[in-house]
Protein backbone atom coordinates (compact mmCIF):
# COMPACT_ATOMS: atom_id res chain seq x y z
CA UNK A 1 18.56 -86.68 24.82
CA UNK A 2 19.74 -90.06 26.05
CA UNK A 3 18.64 -91.26 29.44
CA UNK A 4 20.90 -92.07 32.39
CA UNK A 5 20.47 -95.83 32.01
CA UNK A 6 21.72 -96.02 28.44
CA UNK A 7 24.65 -98.30 27.73
CA UNK A 8 27.84 -96.32 27.08
CA UNK A 9 30.93 -97.00 25.00
CA UNK A 10 34.36 -95.35 25.10
CA UNK A 11 35.43 -92.88 22.41
CA UNK A 12 38.96 -91.56 22.16
CA UNK A 13 39.61 -87.98 21.04
CA UNK A 14 42.76 -85.84 20.93
CA UNK A 15 43.69 -84.43 24.34
CA UNK A 16 43.66 -80.85 23.04
CA UNK A 17 40.00 -81.30 21.99
CA UNK A 18 39.16 -82.75 25.38
CA UNK A 19 40.77 -79.73 27.04
CA UNK A 20 38.72 -77.36 24.84
CA UNK A 21 35.59 -79.28 25.81
CA UNK A 22 36.51 -79.04 29.51
CA UNK A 23 36.86 -75.27 29.12
CA UNK A 24 33.47 -75.04 27.39
CA UNK A 25 31.86 -77.07 30.20
CA UNK A 26 33.39 -74.76 32.82
CA UNK A 27 32.13 -71.71 30.91
CA UNK A 28 28.64 -73.16 30.38
CA UNK A 29 27.52 -71.88 33.77
CA UNK A 30 26.46 -75.30 34.98
CA UNK A 31 24.42 -76.11 31.88
CA UNK A 32 26.58 -79.21 31.39
CA UNK A 33 27.87 -81.32 34.28
CA UNK A 34 30.64 -83.11 32.40
CA UNK A 35 32.58 -83.28 29.15
CA UNK A 36 30.76 -86.53 28.40
CA UNK A 37 27.36 -84.84 28.77
CA UNK A 38 28.47 -81.92 26.56
CA UNK A 39 29.85 -84.21 23.83
CA UNK A 40 26.62 -86.24 23.84
CA UNK A 41 24.63 -83.00 23.48
CA UNK A 42 26.79 -81.79 20.56
CA UNK A 43 26.58 -85.11 18.73
CA UNK A 44 22.81 -85.33 19.18
CA UNK A 45 22.43 -81.77 17.84
CA UNK A 46 24.60 -82.46 14.80
CA UNK A 47 22.99 -85.79 14.00
CA UNK A 48 19.42 -84.57 14.45
CA UNK A 49 20.23 -81.54 12.27
CA UNK A 50 21.07 -83.82 9.36
CA UNK A 51 17.52 -85.15 9.30
CA UNK A 52 15.83 -81.76 9.20
CA UNK A 53 16.43 -80.11 5.86
CA UNK A 54 15.36 -76.48 5.87
CA UNK A 55 12.70 -75.74 3.28
CA UNK A 56 12.35 -72.14 2.15
CA UNK A 57 9.31 -70.60 0.50
CA UNK A 58 9.89 -69.12 -2.99
CA UNK A 59 9.74 -65.65 -1.41
CA UNK A 60 12.41 -66.57 1.16
CA UNK A 61 14.59 -68.05 -1.58
CA UNK A 62 14.31 -64.84 -3.59
CA UNK A 63 15.25 -62.75 -0.52
CA UNK A 64 18.28 -64.98 0.12
CA UNK A 65 19.34 -64.61 -3.53
CA UNK A 66 18.99 -60.80 -3.27
CA UNK A 67 21.21 -60.76 -0.18
CA UNK A 68 23.80 -63.00 -1.83
CA UNK A 69 23.82 -60.78 -4.95
CA UNK A 70 24.26 -57.69 -2.75
CA UNK A 71 27.23 -59.39 -1.10
CA UNK A 72 28.68 -60.32 -4.51
CA UNK A 73 28.18 -64.08 -4.23
CA UNK A 74 25.75 -64.33 -7.19
């Protein structure tokens, strides 16, 4: 994740979202020190996830299809 010396810019979000983030930070058990740190973590996770496309083996694909059929999706 980003280092302490990185340049920062302001981002404005709805107050209700900020309050939800504050609650999540309080409930994180000290894992996150601030809303800013938590938001940076979430954004890094989301953005890094876009780069990594999950590749399934043919066997895994078949198993997924079986499960979807059993659930009525296929």
